[in-house]
Amino acid sequence: NIPDNTLYRLYAMINYSTNNTKTWLITPEDFINTILSNDDVKKTLDSNTLNNLETLSFVIDSTINNKSYTYKKIASIFNLSSSDTKDIYSLYIDKKMTMKISPLDFISFIVDHQNDQVLSSINKDTIKDLELLVEVMNSTLNNKLYSDLDMGNLLNIDSNKITLLYSIYNIDYEKKSISLSYQEFVNFLLNNIINNEDYSNKVTKDKVNKINTIKKVIDNSLNNYQYNNKELSKILKVLSNDIDTNLIEVIYIYYGSENNYNNDYSLTIEEFINYLDNNILKDKRFTEFITEEDTNNIKDGKKMVNDAKEVLIGNNYNRVVLNTKYAVENEETFNFIKNIKNDLNKDDIYVIGNSPMAYDISKTFASELNLITILTIIFIFVVVLITFKSFIIPIILVILIQTAVFLTMGILSFEGGSVYFIALLIVQSILMGATIDYAILYTSYYVEYRKDLNIKDAMINAYNSSINTIITSSSILTIVTLIVGHFSSAIASKICITISQGTICSTILILLILPELISSLDRFIIKKK
């Protein structure tokens, strides 16, 4: 994928420098190595072309020298996903490796696991035949001898027929009484009965094939010969049509997981789900074992993993979510967060959330609360001082509203509830700023009415003039914050509910306490004329 004019220039340069102007032919290896070994030529190529040439050089070199690489190296060279490349490696290794099992081990495994779901498709008659085959192979390995009656019971054949065969054996070998091993009995059938013209017509071709197959299995069992899945599939097809090639391959995999599994094998959740979706669901060998529900669960699991990756894994930072049994903020929670931060002890790791925020605030809370309280009092004091031109009124109003704040926190404490640090700071500011307006309103009316009325009448008229406004405004603030607090969560809920309770406390103090305070201190508030 190099532009023609660039390619022609490079070909000309290389061929002239090597005096190869007759054939004008270059191997890819010579072409690429000549370019990459010349820094001046490399400078004339764009980065994409240069990267392609370097990758090709790597491929050529590894091919010539027959080098092998880990999946991580290949993934980095070809800019592939590591997990996908590992899956390809696993599949490749699985195809290259051939497991071999002895017939006795294989059939014994089926018999021992006959009730497992993987082997549920094998019918009971086939299992009985396999159980017989296991006993036969074990007796052969142990050179166990059988009388005619025992052989008949073993093979579930009419004892008269077995006795007749034993009699023929006695005549042929001139023996009066004999016990035979299963191997001797099978050899006798093949050599003296099946191949004898007088008896061969009494044995069907199908039975002859089975007897020959059993003899092969027995002989190979004695020699400890092992079969791969394809070899054993051909043998078992003769003995039973109930066990097909796919099932044998599945049993081989099952056998390997039971007997040859390496506990050091490891997969990530993503690799496991992807392998199930990309390989197992598409493999015909496993179709009958996977229900529609299993398929849906695997698909949902893959979507869940992909969605989680988008939320938890980023280009610069990854996210880990910790859930604990601790409350949002208390001493145990703070100790837990402190231990996490000490264990991590790295600049590029951050612990965030409601609890860590509360922990950070708690370290500076006392000083911040004091600072906010003092600043709020000072600024409100100055505003009220300018409004009324009196030192006594700001003191009364600030103390009253601050008392409402303390009452609100006290009520929460007696209820057994908790207050977020940030909620306390916000409530402190809002209550001082919002509810002091009600106190200012009443005081303004009182001062105005005192110009013409005595203390009692001024108090009554100020009360009547301000009560509707105070109740209306405070009710709106109380109801709105209560509703928002009910439908919000965590800090927002606690702040709104606390403001609602604080507004109620402030309103009660303004309506019931403020008039008495103002009238009691009238001589300090109203200038005598």
mmCIF file of C-alpha atoms in Angstrom, residues 116-271:
data_model
loop_
_atom_site.group_PDB
_atom_site.id
_atom_site.type_symbol
_atom_site.label_atom_id
_atom_site.label_comp_id
_atom_site.label_asym_id
_atom_site.label_seq_id
_atom_site.Cartn_x
_atom_site.Cartn_y
_atom_site.Cartn_z
ATOM 1 C CA ASP A 116 -24.462 -36.384 35.213
ATOM 2 C CA GLN A 117 -26.327 -34.023 32.915
ATOM 3 C CA VAL A 118 -23.571 -34.190 30.298
ATOM 4 C CA LEU A 119 -24.236 -37.925 29.823
ATOM 5 C CA SER A 120 -28.019 -37.806 30.154
ATOM 6 C CA SER A 121 -28.516 -38.612 26.449
ATOM 7 C CA ILE A 122 -27.051 -42.143 26.845
ATOM 8 C CA ASN A 123 -29.838 -44.660 27.416
ATOM 9 C CA LYS A 124 -29.820 -47.271 30.175
ATOM 10 C CA ASP A 125 -29.289 -50.257 27.850
ATOM 11 C CA THR A 126 -26.102 -48.708 26.497
ATOM 12 C CA ILE A 127 -24.933 -48.023 30.065
ATOM 13 C CA LYS A 128 -25.499 -51.711 30.910
ATOM 14 C CA ASP A 129 -23.443 -52.758 27.877
ATOM 15 C CA LEU A 130 -20.666 -50.393 28.945
ATOM 16 C CA GLU A 131 -20.766 -51.710 32.518
ATOM 17 C CA LEU A 132 -20.379 -55.221 31.104
ATOM 18 C CA LEU A 133 -17.450 -54.043 28.986
ATOM 19 C CA VAL A 134 -15.757 -52.536 32.049
ATOM 20 C CA GLU A 135 -16.120 -55.797 33.954
ATOM 21 C CA VAL A 136 -14.820 -57.755 30.957
ATOM 22 C CA MET A 137 -11.762 -55.526 30.570
ATOM 23 C CA ASN A 138 -11.016 -55.660 34.301
ATOM 24 C CA SER A 139 -11.342 -59.443 34.316
ATOM 25 C CA THR A 140 -9.027 -59.632 31.286
ATOM 26 C CA LEU A 141 -6.409 -57.451 32.944
ATOM 27 C CA ASN A 142 -6.639 -59.668 36.054
ATOM 28 C CA ASN A 143 -6.698 -62.891 33.943
ATOM 29 C CA LYS A 144 -9.874 -64.014 35.702
ATOM 30 C CA LEU A 145 -11.250 -67.424 34.691
ATOM 31 C CA TYR A 146 -14.945 -68.240 34.188
ATOM 32 C CA SER A 147 -16.875 -71.509 34.143
ATOM 33 C CA ASP A 148 -19.542 -71.975 31.465
ATOM 34 C CA LEU A 149 -22.235 -70.943 33.982
ATOM 35 C CA ASP A 150 -20.286 -67.817 35.091
ATOM 36 C CA MET A 151 -19.559 -66.843 31.487
ATOM 37 C CA GLY A 152 -23.259 -67.172 30.664
ATOM 38 C CA ASN A 153 -24.173 -64.917 33.620
ATOM 39 C CA LEU A 154 -21.465 -62.433 32.691
ATOM 40 C CA LEU A 155 -22.592 -62.089 29.076
ATOM 41 C CA ASN A 156 -26.303 -62.572 29.818
ATOM 42 C CA ILE A 157 -26.453 -65.411 27.233
ATOM 43 C CA ASP A 158 -28.407 -68.667 27.486
ATOM 44 C CA SER A 159 -26.223 -70.972 29.616
ATOM 45 C CA ASN A 160 -27.020 -73.938 27.302
ATOM 46 C CA LYS A 161 -25.411 -72.126 24.358
ATOM 47 C CA ILE A 162 -22.345 -71.247 26.456
ATOM 48 C CA THR A 163 -22.115 -74.882 27.690
ATOM 49 C CA LEU A 164 -22.260 -76.064 24.066
ATOM 50 C CA LEU A 165 -19.422 -73.688 23.114
ATOM 51 C CA TYR A 166 -17.380 -74.848 26.092
ATOM 52 C CA SER A 167 -17.954 -78.462 25.001
ATOM 53 C CA ILE A 168 -16.701 -77.667 21.511
ATOM 54 C CA TYR A 169 -13.671 -76.002 23.108
ATOM 55 C CA ASN A 170 -13.024 -79.165 25.195
ATOM 56 C CA ILE A 171 -13.231 -81.342 22.114
ATOM 57 C CA ASP A 172 -11.014 -79.118 19.995
ATOM 58 C CA TYR A 173 -8.382 -78.813 22.691
ATOM 59 C CA GLU A 174 -8.946 -82.287 24.174
ATOM 60 C CA LYS A 175 -9.787 -81.041 27.639
ATOM 61 C CA LYS A 176 -12.447 -82.542 29.887
ATOM 62 C CA SER A 177 -13.194 -79.640 32.179
ATOM 63 C CA ILE A 178 -12.129 -76.074 31.615
ATOM 64 C CA SER A 179 -12.489 -72.545 32.888
ATOM 65 C CA LEU A 180 -11.733 -69.831 30.375
ATOM 66 C CA SER A 181 -10.690 -66.237 30.582
ATOM 67 C CA TYR A 182 -12.766 -63.793 28.575
ATOM 68 C CA GLN A 183 -9.870 -63.223 26.166
ATOM 69 C CA GLU A 184 -9.517 -66.980 25.571
ATOM 70 C CA PHE A 185 -13.241 -67.298 25.039
ATOM 71 C CA VAL A 186 -13.307 -64.474 22.451
ATOM 72 C CA ASN A 187 -10.257 -65.887 20.647
ATOM 73 C CA PHE A 188 -11.983 -69.277 20.533
ATOM 74 C CA LEU A 189 -15.113 -67.734 19.052
ATOM 75 C CA LEU A 190 -13.149 -65.944 16.348
ATOM 76 C CA ASN A 191 -10.752 -68.746 15.480
ATOM 77 C CA ASN A 192 -12.849 -71.863 15.946
ATOM 78 C CA ILE A 193 -16.469 -70.801 15.547
ATOM 79 C CA ILE A 194 -16.782 -67.778 13.294
ATOM 80 C CA ASN A 195 -14.102 -68.942 10.884
ATOM 81 C CA ASN A 196 -15.484 -72.495 10.822
ATOM 82 C CA GLU A 197 -17.788 -73.177 7.889
ATOM 83 C CA ASP A 198 -19.955 -75.474 10.027
ATOM 84 C CA TYR A 199 -20.798 -72.664 12.489
ATOM 85 C CA SER A 200 -20.164 -69.342 10.712
ATOM 86 C CA ASN A 201 -23.671 -69.196 9.209
ATOM 87 C CA LYS A 202 -25.130 -69.122 12.740
ATOM 88 C CA VAL A 203 -23.413 -65.832 13.625
ATOM 89 C CA THR A 204 -24.595 -62.554 12.039
ATOM 90 C CA LYS A 205 -22.177 -60.108 10.454
ATOM 91 C CA ASP A 206 -23.077 -57.481 13.028
ATOM 92 C CA LYS A 207 -22.122 -59.793 15.899
ATOM 93 C CA VAL A 208 -18.865 -60.720 14.135
ATOM 94 C CA ASN A 209 -17.964 -57.003 13.920
ATOM 95 C CA LYS A 210 -18.752 -56.523 17.588
ATOM 96 C CA ILE A 211 -16.689 -59.535 18.659
ATOM 97 C CA ASN A 212 -13.728 -58.351 16.552
ATOM 98 C CA THR A 213 -14.041 -54.869 18.030
ATOM 99 C CA ILE A 214 -14.198 -56.225 21.589
ATOM 100 C CA LYS A 215 -11.102 -58.359 20.916
ATOM 101 C CA LYS A 216 -9.253 -55.277 19.639
ATOM 102 C CA VAL A 217 -10.246 -53.278 22.702
ATOM 103 C CA ILE A 218 -9.190 -56.086 25.056
ATOM 104 C CA ASP A 219 -5.834 -56.607 23.344
ATOM 105 C CA ASN A 220 -5.099 -52.881 23.395
ATOM 106 C CA SER A 221 -6.164 -52.661 27.038
ATOM 107 C CA LEU A 222 -3.599 -55.315 27.906
ATOM 108 C CA ASN A 223 -0.985 -53.264 26.080
ATOM 109 C CA ASN A 224 -2.218 -50.058 27.783
ATOM 110 C CA TYR A 225 -2.916 -48.511 24.390
ATOM 111 C CA GLN A 226 -4.673 -45.135 24.413
ATOM 112 C CA TYR A 227 -7.005 -43.612 21.821
ATOM 113 C CA ASN A 228 -7.801 -40.074 20.805
ATOM 114 C CA ASN A 229 -11.468 -39.099 20.442
ATOM 115 C CA LYS A 230 -11.677 -39.879 16.718
ATOM 116 C CA GLU A 231 -10.110 -43.328 17.089
ATOM 117 C CA LEU A 232 -12.333 -44.262 19.995
ATOM 118 C CA SER A 233 -15.382 -42.904 18.180
ATOM 119 C CA LYS A 234 -14.870 -45.415 15.347
ATOM 120 C CA ILE A 235 -14.640 -48.283 17.856
ATOM 121 C CA LEU A 236 -17.687 -47.324 19.929
ATOM 122 C CA LYS A 237 -19.849 -46.786 16.846
ATOM 123 C CA VAL A 238 -19.576 -50.528 16.208
ATOM 124 C CA LEU A 239 -20.671 -51.342 19.761
ATOM 125 C CA SER A 240 -23.446 -48.720 20.082
ATOM 126 C CA ASN A 241 -25.243 -46.199 17.915
ATOM 127 C CA ASP A 242 -26.197 -44.290 21.036
ATOM 128 C CA ILE A 243 -22.804 -42.587 21.404
ATOM 129 C CA ASP A 244 -22.020 -40.289 18.465
ATOM 130 C CA THR A 245 -18.842 -38.406 17.645
ATOM 131 C CA ASN A 246 -19.990 -35.131 19.184
ATOM 132 C CA LEU A 247 -20.841 -36.801 22.480
ATOM 133 C CA ILE A 248 -17.458 -38.558 22.582
ATOM 134 C CA GLU A 249 -15.686 -35.232 22.034
ATOM 135 C CA VAL A 250 -17.727 -33.700 24.873
ATOM 136 C CA ILE A 251 -16.875 -36.650 27.142
ATOM 137 C CA TYR A 252 -13.184 -36.193 26.321
ATOM 138 C CA ILE A 253 -13.442 -32.539 27.380
ATOM 139 C CA TYR A 254 -15.359 -33.564 30.506
ATOM 140 C CA TYR A 255 -12.769 -36.234 31.299
ATOM 141 C CA GLY A 256 -9.960 -33.703 30.864
ATOM 142 C CA SER A 257 -11.667 -31.218 33.208
ATOM 143 C CA GLU A 258 -12.005 -33.956 35.836
ATOM 144 C CA ASN A 259 -8.555 -35.544 35.546
ATOM 145 C CA ASN A 260 -6.141 -33.240 33.728
ATOM 146 C CA TYR A 261 -7.207 -29.816 34.959
ATOM 147 C CA ASN A 262 -4.482 -27.415 36.031
ATOM 148 C CA ASN A 263 -5.506 -25.291 39.005
ATOM 149 C CA ASP A 264 -3.217 -22.512 37.756
ATOM 150 C CA TYR A 265 -5.549 -21.857 34.810
ATOM 151 C CA SER A 266 -7.162 -18.453 35.186
ATOM 152 C CA LEU A 267 -9.603 -16.311 33.227
ATOM 153 C CA THR A 268 -11.052 -12.897 33.761
ATOM 154 C CA ILE A 269 -14.835 -12.560 33.830
ATOM 155 C CA GLU A 270 -14.653 -10.857 30.460
ATOM 156 C CA GLU A 271 -12.571 -13.659 28.930
#
